[in-house]
XYZ file of C-alpha atoms in Angstrom:
197
model
C -148.014 -109.724 198.319
C -151.723 -109.244 198.725
C -153.171 -107.182 201.524
C -156.332 -107.435 203.156
C -157.718 -105.677 206.668
C -159.045 -109.372 208.048
C -161.654 -107.110 210.310
C -163.752 -106.101 206.938
C -163.222 -109.539 205.656
C -163.696 -113.319 205.758
C -162.011 -115.978 206.148
C -160.132 -115.686 203.039
C -158.776 -112.487 204.784
C -157.500 -114.390 208.009
C -155.661 -116.959 205.584
C -154.704 -114.101 203.633
C -153.125 -112.629 207.028
C -151.952 -115.972 208.331
C -149.369 -116.089 205.130
C -147.941 -112.189 205.588
C -147.350 -113.584 208.976
C -145.249 -116.686 208.059
C -143.625 -114.400 205.404
C -142.173 -111.937 208.337
C -141.446 -115.106 210.202
C -139.502 -116.319 207.110
C -137.370 -113.408 207.096
C -137.334 -113.483 210.938
C -136.032 -116.742 210.569
C -133.666 -116.242 208.105
C -131.327 -112.932 209.650
C -132.013 -114.330 213.583
C -131.521 -116.810 215.797
C -134.019 -118.538 218.071
C -133.011 -116.497 221.290
C -133.531 -113.316 219.392
C -136.493 -111.145 220.469
C -137.365 -110.699 216.738
C -137.365 -114.285 216.134
C -139.696 -115.123 218.808
C -141.706 -112.085 218.225
C -142.382 -113.291 215.136
C -143.138 -117.312 215.899
C -145.863 -115.415 218.349
C -146.994 -113.752 215.565
C -147.153 -116.605 213.320
C -149.290 -118.852 216.294
C -151.802 -115.874 216.738
C -152.705 -115.054 213.212
C -153.380 -119.157 213.192
C -156.500 -118.055 216.310
C -158.981 -116.440 213.182
C -158.246 -119.237 211.132
C -159.306 -122.232 213.672
C -162.092 -121.036 214.568
C -163.665 -121.351 210.039
C -161.714 -124.449 210.188
C -159.348 -127.607 211.182
C -157.690 -127.780 208.416
C -155.530 -125.095 205.806
C -155.314 -126.455 202.425
C -153.330 -124.416 200.097
C -152.781 -125.097 196.463
C -148.984 -123.806 195.582
C -149.000 -122.171 191.848
C -146.113 -120.464 190.909
C -146.369 -117.368 192.460
C -150.156 -117.728 194.343
C -151.151 -119.867 197.163
C -154.549 -119.951 196.822
C -157.437 -121.624 198.956
C -160.451 -122.705 198.243
C -159.906 -121.143 194.960
C -158.880 -117.554 196.153
C -155.691 -115.809 195.795
C -154.656 -115.530 199.657
C -151.116 -114.940 198.511
C -149.688 -113.308 195.736
C -145.949 -112.194 194.991
C -145.507 -111.539 191.026
C -141.728 -111.209 191.724
C -139.960 -115.078 192.240
C -136.992 -113.973 194.338
C -139.157 -112.774 196.895
C -141.773 -114.883 196.278
C -142.439 -118.186 198.862
C -144.755 -119.498 196.793
C -142.282 -119.196 194.308
C -139.688 -121.382 196.764
C -141.873 -124.201 197.161
C -142.998 -124.445 193.807
C -139.689 -124.768 191.592
C -139.333 -127.874 194.116
C -142.097 -129.266 192.953
C -143.829 -128.549 196.027
C -148.254 -128.147 194.392
C -150.185 -128.998 197.390
C -149.609 -127.859 201.527
C -151.707 -129.068 203.951
C -151.881 -127.388 207.794
C -154.232 -128.464 210.332
C -154.269 -127.350 213.787
C -151.519 -127.893 215.933
C -148.951 -127.351 213.732
C -148.095 -123.748 214.358
C -146.495 -124.944 217.889
C -143.699 -126.416 217.537
C -144.200 -128.577 213.080
C -144.682 -124.964 211.571
C -141.414 -122.798 212.970
C -138.872 -126.419 212.466
C -140.558 -126.882 208.316
C -140.637 -122.811 207.599
C -136.576 -123.176 208.424
C -136.352 -125.966 205.998
C -138.515 -123.763 203.952
C -135.742 -121.163 203.808
C -133.178 -123.657 204.372
C -134.285 -124.527 200.662
C -134.848 -121.500 199.081
C -130.902 -120.251 199.814
C -129.461 -123.690 198.283
C -126.737 -122.899 195.477
C -127.750 -124.433 192.490
C -125.511 -127.253 192.347
C -126.463 -128.473 195.848
C -127.706 -132.221 195.687
C -130.688 -131.232 197.274
C -133.649 -128.972 197.230
C -137.093 -128.823 199.321
C -138.187 -132.421 199.291
C -135.213 -134.460 200.046
C -134.211 -131.940 203.713
C -138.327 -132.384 204.601
C -137.547 -136.158 203.838
C -136.631 -136.827 207.172
C -139.784 -135.572 209.471
C -141.475 -136.895 210.267
C -144.722 -134.183 210.871
C -148.217 -134.524 212.556
C -149.483 -132.008 211.422
C -148.235 -130.679 207.867
C -148.578 -132.965 204.596
C -147.315 -132.029 201.142
C -147.539 -133.003 197.662
C -144.920 -132.794 195.153
C -144.795 -133.945 191.260
C -145.520 -136.638 190.619
C -141.506 -137.900 188.855
C -140.832 -141.436 187.834
C -136.668 -141.980 187.758
C -134.567 -143.796 185.750
C -135.815 -146.943 187.720
C -139.664 -146.928 187.342
C -140.140 -145.414 190.843
C -141.800 -142.971 191.282
C -141.171 -140.227 194.489
C -144.478 -140.088 196.547
C -145.860 -137.287 196.687
C -146.890 -137.058 199.960
C -145.014 -136.832 203.735
C -144.303 -140.848 205.026
C -143.050 -143.585 202.737
C -139.915 -141.768 200.766
C -137.603 -143.366 199.238
C -134.416 -144.470 200.917
C -132.052 -141.763 199.476
C -128.859 -142.364 197.141
C -127.273 -141.243 193.986
C -130.663 -140.434 192.551
C -131.821 -137.403 194.547
C -129.744 -135.046 192.872
C -130.997 -136.317 189.390
C -134.391 -136.191 190.818
C -134.226 -133.172 192.516
C -133.047 -131.185 188.869
C -135.242 -132.564 186.905
C -138.088 -131.510 189.593
C -136.752 -127.759 188.645
C -136.621 -128.987 185.320
C -140.158 -129.613 185.319
C -141.605 -126.387 187.146
C -139.937 -124.237 185.347
C -141.542 -125.959 182.344
C -144.665 -125.860 183.862
C -144.873 -122.255 185.229
C -143.482 -121.629 181.492
C -146.538 -122.909 180.012
C -149.012 -121.374 182.649
C -147.179 -117.713 181.385
C -148.033 -118.663 177.770
C -151.380 -119.588 178.461
C -152.252 -117.126 180.346
C -150.590 -114.385 177.817
C -152.535 -116.101 175.060
C -149.890 -117.924 173.268
C -151.074 -121.317 174.010
């Protein structure tokens, strides 16, 4: 994970610090119940980390890469170990963009992170993935895009909040195919970086 001293750098350092706090909050949410002081401190630290970010922008748009979050063409989170990488956790389920708007930190972001945690620890044979867990949520300050996927019925899974298709038997298949496509995409990126593609 990239660490930067936010007091000596610009907005990208504040975004990096925010993402570091988000990772800590994810760990706390996984290990402790909401009434635990450690859980509550992680939530408070995450909310506080938004203050300098909101001084620079009202909307944080993150591109999701295999092991990175990228903000305005700068890597603001990097964790090459996929088992520890929050970026990989959402990338493998097909997320390619995450937008967080001012106000998300009060109620929506903690709920969103709880679902990210749940998705990270689903078994391989679970019928759900992050997209299907987010399906029922109605966020006002959080938006995300997933890779387009055309199922057997010819319909595309939409890429943003709102307008998701009704659930059904095809969800598990779509979930598996999104994961396979994400792995294929990651392999292509790795080969291109190694000069093999």
